[in-house]
């Protein structure tokens, strides 16, 4: 664990001012206790809404934080308990367009940032290395919290966002009140990435290997190829989600960030051990390589139709969570859990906050 003072001084980043099954059809809140290691305080029940009820955010902001000017959406009361929702790839803040108002109505101040290389989030300096490694993305969020004077928040995420949230919970648990982690423990261990997966699993990760080639890099740098590749990934990893063209296009606008291709390509090459990380983050990556446990209260969510999951029982990562804990399965839901199942996701957030 690294304390806040040590983090700011060492990195010098300019930080400133038994599973519960949730049905897809009803998108109803999960029962709290069935998968819990310890009963907690009763949590409010989130009202059920249909996915796609909301399409836009009404309050978009920007703030200088660390090496970035971060664009983010905000909802809810200014002095409410804070929830920070983190998106994945190839997605953006619209993954939480239904979740944010549900949490805001429950009294939370909800912050949904564009990750580095996405949407309106930009680098302050043209000389900053465009790294997509896990500790850099996590430190972006810690810097955002510092810039907004948020000492502690519930963190919730999927894909890249789940990895970033888990990284913060592991290294700076004093900043995390509770955690909602889709797919559980996603902190990357580079040496283990050298081991091949079963062929079917390797096939699911096809774009990761495509990005390891110059051909894949050029595809991501080319607008139409980038658009069509990301749309294909949406179709493949959320097989039951009946989204329309407008839904995808709202998110695709975030892919036009000038650093998008560089961040995405580096993220996947770094994870395979094919690209170096930036030296300023070496200390944190060394700590993460030790597979640190997560001690904060956590609800882990496994979407039943997510093709990246070998199983949805959570047993493969259970040992990494040593605090109060609950595991849930999202029946009929694919990879983009918050946008496909906003009520169940929002319920997980308030339940985690009450563990």
Tab-separated table of C-alpha atoms in Angstrom:
chain	number	residue	atom	x	y	z
A	1	UNK	CA	0.000	0.000	0.000
A	2	UNK	CA	1.286	3.472	-0.877
A	3	UNK	CA	0.135	6.484	1.058
A	4	UNK	CA	-1.040	9.628	-0.652
A	5	UNK	CA	1.976	11.757	0.322
A	6	UNK	CA	4.444	9.157	-0.966
A	7	UNK	CA	2.522	8.811	-4.211
A	8	UNK	CA	2.516	12.535	-4.953
A	9	UNK	CA	6.176	13.002	-4.081
A	10	UNK	CA	7.474	9.914	-5.867
A	11	UNK	CA	5.674	10.172	-9.157
A	12	UNK	CA	5.701	13.919	-9.619
A	13	UNK	CA	2.647	13.853	-11.874
A	14	UNK	CA	1.420	17.304	-10.965
A	15	UNK	CA	-1.548	16.136	-8.941
A	16	UNK	CA	-3.466	19.273	-8.022
A	17	UNK	CA	-6.031	21.424	-6.584
A	18	UNK	CA	-22.766	-18.322	-3.597
A	19	UNK	CA	-23.607	-16.111	-6.556
A	20	UNK	CA	-26.663	-13.977	-7.110
A	21	UNK	CA	-28.202	-14.189	-10.575
A	22	UNK	CA	-29.760	-11.086	-12.109
A	23	UNK	CA	-32.219	-11.591	-14.956
A	24	UNK	CA	-31.630	-9.693	-18.185
A	25	UNK	CA	-35.267	-9.313	-19.116
A	26	UNK	CA	-36.417	-7.556	-15.962
A	27	UNK	CA	-33.047	-5.921	-15.242
A	28	UNK	CA	-34.212	-6.113	-11.636
A	29	UNK	CA	-31.994	-5.418	-8.619
A	30	UNK	CA	-30.206	-8.395	-7.126
A	31	UNK	CA	-30.996	-9.763	-3.699
A	32	UNK	CA	-28.281	-8.535	-1.358
A	33	UNK	CA	-27.402	-11.406	0.916
A	34	UNK	CA	-27.137	-14.612	-1.076
A	35	UNK	CA	-23.565	-14.140	-2.237
A	36	UNK	CA	-22.290	-12.101	0.697
A	37	UNK	CA	-19.622	-13.132	3.166
A	38	UNK	CA	-21.148	-10.852	5.794
A	39	UNK	CA	-24.491	-9.049	5.933
A	40	UNK	CA	-24.261	-5.249	5.957
A	41	UNK	CA	-26.520	-2.260	6.366
A	42	UNK	CA	-29.690	-2.326	4.236
A	43	UNK	CA	-29.196	-0.494	0.950
A	44	UNK	CA	-31.849	1.488	-0.921
A	45	UNK	CA	-33.529	-0.318	-3.806
A	46	UNK	CA	-32.812	1.181	-7.222
A	47	UNK	CA	-35.942	1.468	-9.389
A	48	UNK	CA	-35.838	-0.643	-12.535
A	49	UNK	CA	-35.484	1.124	-15.889
A	50	UNK	CA	-35.059	-0.167	-19.414
A	51	UNK	CA	-31.561	0.118	-20.894
A	52	UNK	CA	-31.449	3.134	-23.208
A	53	UNK	CA	-33.876	5.219	-21.157
A	54	UNK	CA	-31.316	8.041	-21.162
A	55	UNK	CA	-29.097	9.016	-24.087
A	56	UNK	CA	-27.136	12.078	-22.981
A	57	UNK	CA	-25.398	13.677	-20.023
A	58	UNK	CA	-26.511	17.173	-19.076
A	59	UNK	CA	-23.430	18.291	-17.124
A	60	UNK	CA	-20.095	17.906	-18.937
A	61	UNK	CA	-16.987	19.404	-17.344
A	62	UNK	CA	-13.201	19.527	-17.587
A	63	UNK	CA	-10.436	19.741	-15.003
A	64	UNK	CA	-6.645	19.700	-15.089
A	65	UNK	CA	-5.434	16.652	-13.198
A	66	UNK	CA	-1.952	15.179	-13.289
A	67	UNK	CA	-0.718	14.981	-16.888
A	68	UNK	CA	-4.202	15.430	-18.342
A	69	UNK	CA	-7.039	17.816	-18.926
A	70	UNK	CA	-9.822	15.369	-18.060
A	71	UNK	CA	-13.285	15.605	-19.553
A	72	UNK	CA	-16.003	14.121	-17.387
A	73	UNK	CA	-19.735	13.983	-16.803
A	74	UNK	CA	-21.185	14.771	-13.395
A	75	UNK	CA	-24.605	14.094	-11.913
A	76	UNK	CA	-26.218	14.260	-8.499
A	77	UNK	CA	-25.859	16.474	-5.423
A	78	UNK	CA	-22.545	18.306	-5.045
A	79	UNK	CA	-22.055	17.150	-1.467
A	80	UNK	CA	-23.367	13.603	-1.862
A	81	UNK	CA	-21.169	10.543	-1.360
A	82	UNK	CA	-19.018	10.145	-4.463
A	83	UNK	CA	-19.149	7.351	-7.033
A	84	UNK	CA	-16.618	7.313	-9.870
A	85	UNK	CA	-17.633	5.153	-12.841
A	86	UNK	CA	-14.893	4.014	-15.225
A	87	UNK	CA	-15.470	2.810	-18.772
A	88	UNK	CA	-13.578	0.278	-20.859
A	89	UNK	CA	-12.563	-0.266	-24.479
A	90	UNK	CA	-14.051	0.274	-27.030
A	91	UNK	CA	-16.501	2.333	-24.988
A	92	UNK	CA	-16.785	5.744	-23.350
A	93	UNK	CA	-18.760	7.585	-20.681
A	94	UNK	CA	-22.069	6.600	-22.347
A	95	UNK	CA	-21.698	3.147	-20.827
A	96	UNK	CA	-23.011	4.922	-17.707
A	97	UNK	CA	-25.633	7.149	-19.301
A	98	UNK	CA	-28.414	5.213	-17.521
A	99	UNK	CA	-26.453	4.317	-14.385
A	100	UNK	CA	-25.501	7.909	-13.502
A	101	UNK	CA	-29.052	9.295	-13.103
A	102	UNK	CA	-30.102	6.244	-11.099
A	103	UNK	CA	-27.276	6.828	-8.649
A	104	UNK	CA	-27.845	10.594	-8.648
A	105	UNK	CA	-31.482	10.026	-7.702
A	106	UNK	CA	-30.242	7.855	-4.832
A	107	UNK	CA	-28.246	10.819	-3.498
A	108	UNK	CA	-24.803	10.133	-4.950
A	109	UNK	CA	-22.476	12.563	-6.637
A	110	UNK	CA	-21.516	10.640	-9.782
A	111	UNK	CA	-18.330	11.337	-11.733
A	112	UNK	CA	-17.834	9.620	-15.118
A	113	UNK	CA	-14.479	10.534	-16.724
A	114	UNK	CA	-13.220	9.896	-20.219
A	115	UNK	CA	-10.088	7.787	-19.838
A	116	UNK	CA	-6.849	9.025	-21.383
A	117	UNK	CA	-7.048	9.066	-25.170
A	118	UNK	CA	-10.857	9.156	-25.175
A	119	UNK	CA	-13.367	11.913	-25.830
A	120	UNK	CA	-12.486	15.317	-24.410
A	121	UNK	CA	-9.635	14.080	-22.201
A	122	UNK	CA	-6.353	15.451	-23.554
A	123	UNK	CA	-2.698	15.554	-22.543
A	124	UNK	CA	-1.345	18.819	-21.190
A	125	UNK	CA	2.016	18.353	-22.919
A	126	UNK	CA	2.858	17.034	-26.388
A	127	UNK	CA	5.964	15.386	-24.917
A	128	UNK	CA	4.156	13.158	-22.411
A	129	UNK	CA	4.540	9.512	-23.383
A	130	UNK	CA	1.224	8.136	-24.648
A	131	UNK	CA	1.240	5.040	-22.485
A	132	UNK	CA	-1.846	2.937	-21.905
A	133	UNK	CA	-0.437	0.801	-19.080
A	134	UNK	CA	-2.594	0.025	-16.055
A	135	UNK	CA	-0.805	2.136	-13.433
A	136	UNK	CA	-0.899	5.241	-15.646
A	137	UNK	CA	-4.654	4.994	-16.080
A	138	UNK	CA	-5.147	4.356	-12.367
A	139	UNK	CA	-2.993	7.340	-11.431
A	140	UNK	CA	-5.045	9.507	-13.794
A	141	UNK	CA	-8.081	8.741	-11.639
A	142	UNK	CA	-6.236	9.426	-8.375
A	143	UNK	CA	-5.133	12.757	-9.866
A	144	UNK	CA	-8.749	13.482	-10.849
A	145	UNK	CA	-9.865	12.798	-7.284
A	146	UNK	CA	-7.204	15.151	-5.955
A	147	UNK	CA	-8.116	17.875	-8.443
A	148	UNK	CA	-11.779	17.641	-7.407
A	149	UNK	CA	-10.815	17.413	-3.709
A	150	UNK	CA	-12.383	13.979	-3.364
A	151	UNK	CA	-10.553	12.006	-0.717
A	152	UNK	CA	-12.645	8.824	-0.913
A	153	UNK	CA	-15.108	7.381	-3.419
A	154	UNK	CA	-16.896	4.221	-4.422
A	155	UNK	CA	-15.170	3.059	-7.616
A	156	UNK	CA	-17.062	1.051	-10.218
A	157	UNK	CA	-15.804	-0.136	-13.573
A	158	UNK	CA	-15.650	-2.716	-16.319
A	159	UNK	CA	-12.873	-3.729	-18.719
A	160	UNK	CA	-10.098	-1.077	-18.543
A	161	UNK	CA	-12.179	0.697	-15.920
A	162	UNK	CA	-12.406	-2.375	-13.704
A	163	UNK	CA	-8.649	-2.829	-13.946
A	164	UNK	CA	-8.034	0.822	-13.033
A	165	UNK	CA	-10.455	0.675	-10.101
A	166	UNK	CA	-8.883	-2.535	-8.839
A	167	UNK	CA	-5.405	-1.051	-9.141
A	168	UNK	CA	-6.389	1.945	-7.028
A	169	UNK	CA	-8.078	-0.298	-4.468
A	170	UNK	CA	-4.936	-2.437	-4.230
A	171	UNK	CA	-2.368	0.377	-3.995
A	172	UNK	CA	-4.347	3.189	-2.362
A	173	UNK	CA	-7.186	1.527	-0.414
A	174	UNK	CA	-7.672	4.654	1.709
A	175	UNK	CA	-9.077	6.346	-1.414
A	176	UNK	CA	-11.676	3.623	-2.080
A	177	UNK	CA	-14.779	3.345	0.085
A	178	UNK	CA	-16.017	0.333	-1.855
A	179	UNK	CA	-15.462	-1.343	-5.222
A	180	UNK	CA	-17.681	-2.755	-7.972
A	181	UNK	CA	-15.476	-4.832	-10.248
A	182	UNK	CA	-16.869	-6.395	-13.405
A	183	UNK	CA	-14.923	-9.606	-14.131
A	184	UNK	CA	-13.320	-9.467	-10.700
A	185	UNK	CA	-9.539	-9.144	-10.427
A	186	UNK	CA	-8.098	-7.811	-13.684
A	187	UNK	CA	-4.707	-6.480	-12.583
A	188	UNK	CA	-2.283	-7.514	-15.330
A	189	UNK	CA	0.628	-9.826	-14.635
A	190	UNK	CA	2.963	-9.459	-17.628
A	191	UNK	CA	4.933	-12.724	-17.205
A	192	UNK	CA	1.730	-14.762	-17.113
A	193	UNK	CA	0.662	-13.164	-20.394
A	194	UNK	CA	3.366	-15.176	-22.146
A	195	UNK	CA	1.396	-18.367	-21.574
A	196	UNK	CA	-1.043	-19.231	-24.387
A	197	UNK	CA	-4.722	-19.545	-23.596
A	198	UNK	CA	-6.961	-22.329	-24.914
A	199	UNK	CA	-7.596	-21.770	-28.653
A	200	UNK	CA	-11.192	-20.604	-28.220
A	201	UNK	CA	-10.097	-17.980	-25.698
A	202	UNK	CA	-7.264	-16.840	-27.978
A	203	UNK	CA	-9.790	-16.425	-30.787
A	204	UNK	CA	-11.913	-14.146	-28.609
A	205	UNK	CA	-8.900	-11.875	-28.126
A	206	UNK	CA	-8.209	-11.595	-31.881
A	207	UNK	CA	-7.929	-7.795	-31.891
A	208	UNK	CA	-5.241	-7.867	-29.197
A	209	UNK	CA	-2.973	-9.801	-31.558
A	210	UNK	CA	-4.044	-7.671	-34.527
A	211	UNK	CA	-2.923	-4.571	-32.613
A	212	UNK	CA	0.492	-6.186	-32.134
A	213	UNK	CA	1.080	-5.727	-35.876
A	214	UNK	CA	1.684	-2.589	-37.911
A	215	UNK	CA	-1.387	-3.535	-39.926
A	216	UNK	CA	-3.521	-3.326	-36.774
A	217	UNK	CA	-1.924	-0.039	-35.768
A	218	UNK	CA	-2.730	1.502	-39.155
A	219	UNK	CA	-6.303	0.223	-38.884
A	220	UNK	CA	-6.723	2.035	-35.579
A	221	UNK	CA	-5.248	5.204	-37.052
A	222	UNK	CA	-7.696	5.119	-39.975
A	223	UNK	CA	-11.122	6.537	-39.121
A	224	UNK	CA	-13.362	4.125	-41.026
A	225	UNK	CA	-11.377	1.023	-40.086
A	226	UNK	CA	-11.298	2.130	-36.444
A	227	UNK	CA	-15.047	2.745	-36.460
A	228	UNK	CA	-15.883	-0.587	-38.063
A	229	UNK	CA	-13.472	-2.585	-35.896
A	230	UNK	CA	-14.924	-1.154	-32.702
A	231	UNK	CA	-18.459	-1.809	-33.920
A	232	UNK	CA	-17.507	-5.429	-34.631
A	233	UNK	CA	-16.152	-5.811	-31.106
A	234	UNK	CA	-19.424	-4.448	-29.696
A	235	UNK	CA	-21.380	-7.034	-31.681
A	236	UNK	CA	-19.153	-9.927	-30.652
A	237	UNK	CA	-18.818	-9.275	-26.931
A	238	UNK	CA	-22.454	-8.333	-26.233
A	239	UNK	CA	-24.322	-10.975	-28.249
A	240	UNK	CA	-27.765	-10.348	-26.724
A	241	UNK	CA	-27.656	-6.539	-26.537
A	242	UNK	CA	-29.999	-4.998	-29.125
A	243	UNK	CA	-28.409	-1.561	-29.376
A	244	UNK	CA	-29.157	0.721	-32.322
A	245	UNK	CA	-26.802	2.631	-34.595
A	246	UNK	CA	-27.335	5.890	-32.702
A	247	UNK	CA	-26.182	4.275	-29.456
A	248	UNK	CA	-22.907	3.173	-31.006
A	249	UNK	CA	-22.328	6.483	-32.801
A	250	UNK	CA	-22.657	8.464	-29.567
A	251	UNK	CA	-19.749	6.461	-28.188
A	252	UNK	CA	-17.793	6.337	-31.463
A	253	UNK	CA	-17.378	10.107	-31.297
A	254	UNK	CA	-14.997	9.523	-28.363
A	255	UNK	CA	-12.701	7.512	-30.646
A	256	UNK	CA	-11.783	10.680	-32.580
A	257	UNK	CA	-9.442	11.842	-29.840
A	258	UNK	CA	-6.017	12.452	-31.466
A	259	UNK	CA	-4.310	10.137	-28.963
A	260	UNK	CA	-6.860	7.340	-29.161
A	261	UNK	CA	-4.954	5.007	-31.466
A	262	UNK	CA	-1.665	5.479	-29.626
A	263	UNK	CA	-3.193	4.736	-26.218
A	264	UNK	CA	-5.144	1.692	-27.408
A	265	UNK	CA	-2.237	0.171	-29.319
A	266	UNK	CA	0.178	0.690	-26.431
A	267	UNK	CA	-2.273	-0.754	-23.904
A	268	UNK	CA	-2.600	-4.062	-25.725
A	269	UNK	CA	1.052	-4.325	-26.779
A	270	UNK	CA	2.191	-3.567	-23.235
A	271	UNK	CA	-0.119	-6.206	-21.814
A	272	UNK	CA	1.480	-8.817	-24.076
A	273	UNK	CA	4.968	-7.710	-23.117
A	274	UNK	CA	5.568	-6.308	-26.605
A	275	UNK	CA	5.972	-2.661	-25.575
A	276	UNK	CA	7.809	-1.099	-22.662
A	277	UNK	CA	6.002	0.866	-19.993
A	278	UNK	CA	7.074	4.361	-19.044
A	279	UNK	CA	9.809	4.464	-16.405
A	280	UNK	CA	7.933	6.848	-14.115
A	281	UNK	CA	5.422	4.054	-13.504
A	282	UNK	CA	7.938	1.237	-12.924
A	283	UNK	CA	7.560	1.352	-9.151
A	284	UNK	CA	3.826	0.825	-9.327
A	285	UNK	CA	4.002	-1.893	-11.951
A	286	UNK	CA	6.479	-3.780	-9.767
A	287	UNK	CA	4.025	-3.652	-6.886
A	288	UNK	CA	1.193	-4.796	-9.130
A	289	UNK	CA	3.296	-7.675	-10.483
A	290	UNK	CA	3.182	-9.131	-6.969
A	291	UNK	CA	-0.611	-9.517	-7.368
A	292	UNK	CA	-1.601	-7.442	-4.298
A	293	UNK	CA	-4.858	-8.339	-2.605
A	294	UNK	CA	-7.815	-5.958	-2.463
A	295	UNK	CA	-9.039	-5.294	1.056
A	296	UNK	CA	-11.888	-2.832	0.469
A	297	UNK	CA	-15.555	-3.940	0.423
A	298	UNK	CA	-16.200	-5.370	-3.046
A	299	UNK	CA	-19.002	-6.660	-5.213
A	300	UNK	CA	-17.698	-8.613	-8.209
A	301	UNK	CA	-19.970	-8.904	-11.226
A	302	UNK	CA	-19.652	-11.553	-13.920
A	303	UNK	CA	-21.797	-11.000	-17.049
A	304	UNK	CA	-22.991	-14.442	-18.120
A	305	UNK	CA	-22.611	-13.750	-21.868
A	306	UNK	CA	-19.208	-12.081	-21.684
A	307	UNK	CA	-17.007	-14.168	-24.009
A	308	UNK	CA	-13.840	-13.204	-22.128
A	309	UNK	CA	-14.894	-15.069	-18.986
A	310	UNK	CA	-13.813	-18.688	-18.727
A	311	UNK	CA	-16.435	-19.176	-15.992
A	312	UNK	CA	-18.855	-16.924	-14.148
A	313	UNK	CA	-18.545	-18.443	-10.685
A	314	UNK	CA	-15.804	-16.061	-9.585
A	315	UNK	CA	-13.691	-18.803	-8.018
A	316	UNK	CA	-10.655	-18.029	-10.158
A	317	UNK	CA	-10.145	-14.627	-8.571
A	318	UNK	CA	-11.844	-14.978	-5.164
A	319	UNK	CA	-8.519	-15.253	-3.277
A	320	UNK	CA	-7.545	-11.693	-4.281
A	321	UNK	CA	-10.402	-10.110	-2.301
A	322	UNK	CA	-9.874	-10.262	1.442
A	323	UNK	CA	-12.423	-7.711	2.673
A	324	UNK	CA	-16.223	-7.849	2.777
A	325	UNK	CA	-17.243	-9.396	-0.502
A	326	UNK	CA	-20.125	-10.490	-2.697
A	327	UNK	CA	-20.229	-12.124	-6.112
A	328	UNK	CA	-23.074	-11.765	-8.613
A	329	UNK	CA	-23.819	-13.138	-12.066
A	330	UNK	CA	-25.613	-10.912	-14.584
A	331	UNK	CA	-27.752	-13.362	-16.511
A	332	UNK	CA	-28.198	-12.600	-20.212
A	333	UNK	CA	-25.716	-9.720	-20.118
A	334	UNK	CA	-22.562	-9.265	-22.188
A	335	UNK	CA	-19.322	-7.353	-21.746
A	336	UNK	CA	-20.713	-3.792	-21.485
A	337	UNK	CA	-22.418	-4.527	-18.181
A	338	UNK	CA	-23.447	-1.016	-17.030
A	339	UNK	CA	-25.068	-0.072	-20.332
A	340	UNK	CA	-26.745	-3.433	-20.835
A	341	UNK	CA	-27.931	-3.792	-17.222
A	342	UNK	CA	-27.998	-0.298	-15.680
A	343	UNK	CA	-30.366	-1.071	-12.817
A	344	UNK	CA	-28.434	-4.139	-11.694
A	345	UNK	CA	-25.150	-2.236	-11.989
A	346	UNK	CA	-26.424	0.770	-10.019
A	347	UNK	CA	-27.827	-1.589	-7.389
A	348	UNK	CA	-24.414	-3.219	-7.066
A	349	UNK	CA	-22.893	0.212	-6.420
A	350	UNK	CA	-25.241	1.112	-3.584
A	351	UNK	CA	-24.999	-2.399	-2.167
A	352	UNK	CA	-21.203	-2.265	-2.182
A	353	UNK	CA	-21.395	1.073	-0.401
A	354	UNK	CA	-23.488	-0.623	2.308
A	355	UNK	CA	-21.438	-3.798	2.747
